[in-house]
């Protein structure tokens, strides 16, 4: 079965840029979405179709996807951005896969 | 505004079944696929399957193929997920999530339903 691999944790200083990767075989040929989840809350979509931000998501969130790796980039990271982040893609036309999640810590 | 409101927490014994509901409002229920995702305590997101509310057609993750049933009642804009033969490792928060217009992502999520399986 298809797997998406994320680093368990990423740390960043306030105001700096955080990059969270998601790796999978030939991932660049699939659409990748990213979700933010804070403790006790439901996930929130922050990026879809690799690079598109939903309405209401700050411009500091951006995405890219090429080769075997997709990346979520958070520019000017704020303490408010501290959360778990999950990537998601479709293995086939009918099977969805999530990455294992990355805990973003803003030190 | 789009809302997905799920049923309340459940406590079940091993071997029992649980049925979680997800009532949609603020959009045309039959126009968007509904997915179910679960999250065990301290763990990541796990996709369970989806239902096309218009046709009732379903696709399930292989892991749950023989234990999960997803249905819908279009008259009340509600989707259901039933999981049978519950085990302790089915203890999790279960979410319904709407697939957005792009269909590749989930733009709205329910608040989650905690299902606890314990003897």
mmCIF file of C-alpha atoms in Angstrom:
data_model
loop_
_atom_site.group_PDB
_atom_site.id
_atom_site.type_symbol
_atom_site.label_atom_id
_atom_site.label_comp_id
_atom_site.label_asym_id
_atom_site.label_seq_id
_atom_site.Cartn_x
_atom_site.Cartn_y
_atom_site.Cartn_z
ATOM 1 C CA UNK A 1 0.000 0.000 0.000
ATOM 2 C CA UNK A 2 1.029 3.577 -0.592
ATOM 3 C CA UNK A 3 2.766 5.414 2.245
ATOM 4 C CA UNK A 4 3.420 9.067 3.005
ATOM 5 C CA UNK A 5 6.348 9.804 5.308
ATOM 6 C CA UNK A 6 6.641 12.925 7.457
ATOM 7 C CA UNK A 7 9.230 13.864 10.083
ATOM 8 C CA UNK A 8 7.738 13.374 13.561
ATOM 9 C CA UNK A 9 8.744 16.833 14.688
ATOM 10 C CA UNK A 10 9.989 20.178 13.415
ATOM 11 C CA UNK A 11 11.100 23.103 15.539
ATOM 12 C CA UNK A 12 11.269 26.741 14.504
ATOM 13 C CA UNK A 13 11.929 30.070 16.167
ATOM 14 C CA UNK A 14 9.210 32.721 16.080
ATOM 15 C CA UNK A 15 9.372 34.774 12.911
ATOM 16 C CA UNK A 16 11.429 32.189 11.045
ATOM 17 C CA UNK A 17 10.384 29.850 8.229
ATOM 18 C CA UNK A 18 9.226 26.322 8.969
ATOM 19 C CA UNK A 19 9.319 23.600 6.340
ATOM 20 C CA UNK A 20 7.496 20.314 6.772
ATOM 21 C CA UNK A 21 8.112 17.584 4.222
ATOM 22 C CA UNK A 22 5.983 14.711 3.031
ATOM 23 C CA UNK A 23 7.566 11.945 0.975
ATOM 24 C CA UNK A 24 6.011 9.277 -1.191
ATOM 25 C CA UNK A 25 6.736 7.380 -4.355
ATOM 26 C CA UNK A 26 6.118 9.634 -7.365
ATOM 27 C CA UNK A 27 4.240 12.047 -5.092
ATOM 28 C CA UNK A 28 4.777 14.887 -7.533
ATOM 29 C CA UNK A 29 2.216 13.292 -9.828
ATOM 30 C CA UNK A 30 -0.474 13.352 -7.165
ATOM 31 C CA UNK A 31 -2.342 16.225 -5.563
ATOM 32 C CA UNK A 32 -1.287 16.831 -1.973
ATOM 33 C CA UNK A 33 -3.320 18.518 0.734
ATOM 34 C CA UNK A 34 -2.174 19.701 4.149
ATOM 35 C CA UNK A 35 -4.125 19.925 7.409
ATOM 36 C CA UNK A 36 -3.421 21.707 10.666
ATOM 37 C CA UNK A 37 -4.703 20.167 13.881
ATOM 38 C CA UNK A 38 -4.483 21.752 17.291
ATOM 39 C CA UNK A 39 -5.041 19.737 20.489
ATOM 40 C CA UNK A 40 -8.650 18.769 20.991
ATOM 41 C CA UNK A 41 -9.753 20.256 17.681
ATOM 42 C CA UNK A 42 -10.736 18.897 14.292
ATOM 43 C CA UNK A 43 -8.247 19.188 11.420
ATOM 44 C CA UNK A 44 -8.315 22.327 9.286
ATOM 45 C CA UNK A 45 -7.415 22.370 5.602
ATOM 46 C CA UNK A 46 -4.551 24.803 4.962
ATOM 47 C CA UNK A 47 -3.342 23.771 1.477
ATOM 48 C CA UNK A 48 -5.003 21.763 -1.296
ATOM 49 C CA UNK A 49 -4.002 20.758 -4.809
ATOM 50 C CA UNK A 50 -0.357 21.178 -3.791
ATOM 51 C CA UNK A 51 -0.280 24.972 -3.636
ATOM 52 C CA UNK A 52 -3.755 26.462 -3.143
ATOM 53 C CA UNK A 53 -4.791 28.148 0.097
ATOM 54 C CA UNK A 54 -8.462 27.958 1.085
ATOM 55 C CA UNK A 55 -10.221 31.182 1.901
ATOM 56 C CA UNK A 56 -9.225 32.457 5.324
ATOM 57 C CA UNK A 57 -5.826 30.752 5.467
ATOM 58 C CA UNK A 58 -3.008 33.279 5.917
ATOM 59 C CA UNK A 59 -0.611 33.928 3.046
ATOM 60 C CA UNK A 60 2.309 32.743 5.176
ATOM 61 C CA UNK A 61 1.159 29.177 4.440
ATOM 62 C CA UNK A 62 2.396 27.843 1.106
ATOM 63 C CA UNK A 63 2.935 24.481 -0.521
ATOM 64 C CA UNK A 64 4.973 22.819 -3.220
ATOM 65 C CA UNK A 65 5.184 19.343 -4.688
ATOM 66 C CA UNK A 66 7.774 17.849 -6.998
ATOM 67 C CA UNK A 67 9.430 14.505 -7.523
ATOM 68 C CA UNK A 68 8.873 12.417 -4.424
ATOM 69 C CA UNK A 69 8.451 15.242 -1.923
ATOM 70 C CA UNK A 70 5.789 17.763 -1.043
ATOM 71 C CA UNK A 71 6.590 20.624 1.311
ATOM 72 C CA UNK A 72 4.456 22.829 3.508
ATOM 73 C CA UNK A 73 6.184 26.119 4.225
ATOM 74 C CA UNK A 74 5.127 28.525 6.945
ATOM 75 C CA UNK A 75 6.791 31.906 6.658
ATOM 76 C CA UNK A 76 7.079 34.212 9.643
ATOM 77 C CA UNK A 77 5.959 31.415 11.939
ATOM 78 C CA UNK A 78 3.926 32.491 14.934
ATOM 79 C CA UNK A 79 3.289 30.788 18.242
ATOM 80 C CA UNK A 80 -0.287 30.394 17.046
ATOM 81 C CA UNK A 81 0.958 28.073 14.292
ATOM 82 C CA UNK A 82 2.130 25.461 16.776
ATOM 83 C CA UNK A 83 0.141 22.337 15.913
ATOM 84 C CA UNK A 84 0.266 18.927 14.262
ATOM 85 C CA UNK A 85 0.366 18.988 10.469
ATOM 86 C CA UNK A 86 -0.724 16.147 8.202
ATOM 87 C CA UNK A 87 -0.233 15.655 4.493
ATOM 88 C CA UNK A 88 -2.800 13.731 2.465
ATOM 89 C CA UNK A 89 -2.964 12.309 -1.041
ATOM 90 C CA UNK A 90 -4.878 9.731 -3.060
ATOM 91 C CA UNK A 91 -3.251 6.360 -3.639
ATOM 92 C CA UNK A 92 -5.714 5.616 -6.412
ATOM 93 C CA UNK A 93 -8.985 7.116 -7.501
ATOM 94 C CA UNK A 94 -10.677 5.562 -4.485
ATOM 95 C CA UNK A 95 -8.111 5.323 -1.674
ATOM 96 C CA UNK A 96 -6.955 8.190 0.544
ATOM 97 C CA UNK A 97 -3.680 8.191 2.449
ATOM 98 C CA UNK A 98 -2.482 10.427 5.284
ATOM 99 C CA UNK A 99 1.057 11.005 6.404
ATOM 100 C CA UNK A 100 1.918 10.164 9.972
ATOM 101 C CA UNK A 101 1.867 13.787 11.047
ATOM 102 C CA UNK A 102 4.474 16.340 12.123
ATOM 103 C CA UNK A 103 4.422 18.196 15.403
ATOM 104 C CA UNK A 104 5.493 21.792 14.818
ATOM 105 C CA UNK A 105 7.032 23.450 17.856
ATOM 106 C CA UNK A 106 7.596 27.194 17.912
ATOM 107 C CA UNK A 107 10.407 27.770 20.388
ATOM 108 C CA UNK B 1 -22.493 28.247 6.470
ATOM 109 C CA UNK B 2 -21.428 24.639 6.069
ATOM 110 C CA UNK B 3 -21.718 22.579 9.227
ATOM 111 C CA UNK B 4 -21.192 18.911 9.995
ATOM 112 C CA UNK B 5 -22.611 17.948 13.373
ATOM 113 C CA UNK B 6 -21.841 14.494 14.688
ATOM 114 C CA UNK B 7 -23.546 12.363 17.294
ATOM 115 C CA UNK B 8 -22.285 12.136 20.827
ATOM 116 C CA UNK B 9 -19.670 10.011 22.516
ATOM 117 C CA UNK B 10 -20.215 6.268 22.810
ATOM 118 C CA UNK B 11 -18.924 3.557 25.117
ATOM 119 C CA UNK B 12 -19.113 0.039 23.736
ATOM 120 C CA UNK B 13 -18.028 -3.409 24.789
ATOM 121 C CA UNK B 14 -15.700 -5.511 22.653
ATOM 122 C CA UNK B 15 -17.612 -7.332 19.943
ATOM 123 C CA UNK B 16 -20.393 -4.758 19.782
ATOM 124 C CA UNK B 17 -21.180 -2.333 16.967
ATOM 125 C CA UNK B 18 -21.337 1.449 16.917
ATOM 126 C CA UNK B 19 -23.143 3.779 14.524
ATOM 127 C CA UNK B 20 -22.026 7.393 14.281
ATOM 128 C CA UNK B 21 -24.083 10.023 12.500
ATOM 129 C CA UNK B 22 -23.035 13.204 10.736
ATOM 130 C CA UNK B 23 -25.720 15.776 9.951
ATOM 131 C CA UNK B 24 -24.840 18.207 7.194
ATOM 132 C CA UNK B 25 -26.249 21.678 6.705
ATOM 133 C CA UNK B 26 -25.493 24.800 4.710
ATOM 134 C CA UNK B 27 -24.944 23.066 1.363
ATOM 135 C CA UNK B 28 -26.482 20.517 -0.992
ATOM 136 C CA UNK B 29 -25.841 17.233 0.803
ATOM 137 C CA UNK B 30 -25.970 15.115 -2.348
ATOM 138 C CA UNK B 31 -23.415 17.238 -4.150
ATOM 139 C CA UNK B 32 -20.312 16.298 -2.166
ATOM 140 C CA UNK B 33 -18.732 13.009 -1.115
ATOM 141 C CA UNK B 34 -18.574 12.369 2.625
ATOM 142 C CA UNK B 35 -15.530 10.662 4.100
ATOM 143 C CA UNK B 36 -14.842 9.126 7.498
ATOM 144 C CA UNK B 37 -11.485 9.473 9.232
ATOM 145 C CA UNK B 38 -10.490 8.247 12.658
ATOM 146 C CA UNK B 39 -7.775 9.172 15.135
ATOM 147 C CA UNK B 40 -6.718 6.913 17.974
ATOM 148 C CA UNK B 41 -5.508 8.627 21.156
ATOM 149 C CA UNK B 42 -2.176 10.324 20.515
ATOM 150 C CA UNK B 43 -2.025 8.942 16.981
ATOM 151 C CA UNK B 44 -2.408 10.251 13.442
ATOM 152 C CA UNK B 45 -5.318 10.440 11.033
ATOM 153 C CA UNK B 46 -6.546 7.233 9.420
ATOM 154 C CA UNK B 47 -8.897 7.196 6.434
ATOM 155 C CA UNK B 48 -11.748 4.698 6.670
ATOM 156 C CA UNK B 49 -13.761 5.254 3.523
ATOM 157 C CA UNK B 50 -16.254 7.435 1.725
ATOM 158 C CA UNK B 51 -19.825 7.546 0.495
ATOM 159 C CA UNK B 52 -21.349 9.306 -2.453
ATOM 160 C CA UNK B 53 -24.504 10.753 -0.856
ATOM 161 C CA UNK B 54 -26.185 11.031 -4.247
ATOM 162 C CA UNK B 55 -25.868 7.408 -5.315
ATOM 163 C CA UNK B 56 -25.044 5.705 -2.036
ATOM 164 C CA UNK B 57 -21.935 4.172 -3.589
ATOM 165 C CA UNK B 58 -19.133 3.511 -1.131
ATOM 166 C CA UNK B 59 -15.392 2.870 -1.081
ATOM 167 C CA UNK B 60 -13.735 1.463 2.022
ATOM 168 C CA UNK B 61 -10.150 1.217 3.140
ATOM 169 C CA UNK B 62 -9.019 -2.376 2.881
ATOM 170 C CA UNK B 63 -8.340 -2.488 6.613
ATOM 171 C CA UNK B 64 -12.030 -1.906 7.408
ATOM 172 C CA UNK B 65 -13.591 -3.599 4.398
ATOM 173 C CA UNK B 66 -15.285 -6.377 6.361
ATOM 174 C CA UNK B 67 -16.360 -4.347 9.392
ATOM 175 C CA UNK B 68 -17.520 -0.921 8.220
ATOM 176 C CA UNK B 69 -20.749 0.173 6.567
ATOM 177 C CA UNK B 70 -21.377 3.723 5.404
ATOM 178 C CA UNK B 71 -24.902 4.839 4.590
ATOM 179 C CA UNK B 72 -26.861 8.029 4.202
ATOM 180 C CA UNK B 73 -30.361 9.400 4.534
ATOM 181 C CA UNK B 74 -30.792 12.179 2.005
ATOM 182 C CA UNK B 75 -34.146 13.224 3.496
ATOM 183 C CA UNK B 76 -32.362 14.490 6.594
ATOM 184 C CA UNK B 77 -28.928 15.211 5.043
ATOM 185 C CA UNK B 78 -27.215 12.751 7.334
ATOM 186 C CA UNK B 79 -24.392 10.304 6.769
ATOM 187 C CA UNK B 80 -23.717 7.310 8.971
ATOM 188 C CA UNK B 81 -20.720 5.139 9.712
ATOM 189 C CA UNK B 82 -21.239 1.798 11.428
ATOM 190 C CA UNK B 83 -18.293 -0.233 12.674
ATOM 191 C CA UNK B 84 -18.892 -3.768 13.851
ATOM 192 C CA UNK B 85 -17.000 -6.329 15.922
ATOM 193 C CA UNK B 86 -15.370 -3.597 17.924
ATOM 194 C CA UNK B 87 -11.991 -4.129 19.568
ATOM 195 C CA UNK B 88 -10.126 -2.092 22.126
ATOM 196 C CA UNK B 89 -7.893 -0.661 19.413
ATOM 197 C CA UNK B 90 -10.963 0.845 17.743
ATOM 198 C CA UNK B 91 -11.027 3.385 20.574
ATOM 199 C CA UNK B 92 -10.666 6.651 18.705
ATOM 200 C CA UNK B 93 -12.242 9.912 17.686
ATOM 201 C CA UNK B 94 -14.206 9.402 14.493
ATOM 202 C CA UNK B 95 -14.621 12.329 12.112
ATOM 203 C CA UNK B 96 -16.799 12.890 9.106
ATOM 204 C CA UNK B 97 -15.247 15.173 6.506
ATOM 205 C CA UNK B 98 -16.679 16.653 3.328
ATOM 206 C CA UNK B 99 -14.680 16.370 0.145
ATOM 207 C CA UNK B 100 -14.561 19.842 -1.352
ATOM 208 C CA UNK B 101 -15.268 20.936 -4.865
ATOM 209 C CA UNK B 102 -11.757 19.890 -5.852
ATOM 210 C CA UNK B 103 -12.643 16.424 -4.466
ATOM 211 C CA UNK B 104 -9.015 15.763 -3.573
ATOM 212 C CA UNK B 105 -9.192 17.330 -0.114
ATOM 213 C CA UNK B 106 -11.491 17.709 2.891
ATOM 214 C CA UNK B 107 -12.719 21.251 3.349
ATOM 215 C CA UNK B 108 -15.103 20.788 6.284
ATOM 216 C CA UNK B 109 -14.880 18.419 9.219
ATOM 217 C CA UNK B 110 -17.289 17.385 11.919
ATOM 218 C CA UNK B 111 -16.450 17.982 15.552
ATOM 219 C CA UNK B 112 -15.537 14.333 16.073
ATOM 220 C CA UNK B 113 -17.168 11.517 18.039
ATOM 221 C CA UNK B 114 -15.214 9.674 20.692
ATOM 222 C CA UNK B 115 -15.864 5.949 20.649
ATOM 223 C CA UNK B 116 -14.454 4.072 23.617
ATOM 224 C CA UNK B 117 -14.287 0.291 23.490
ATOM 225 C CA UNK B 118 -13.837 -1.220 26.904
ATOM 226 C CA UNK B 119 -15.007 -4.254 28.795
#
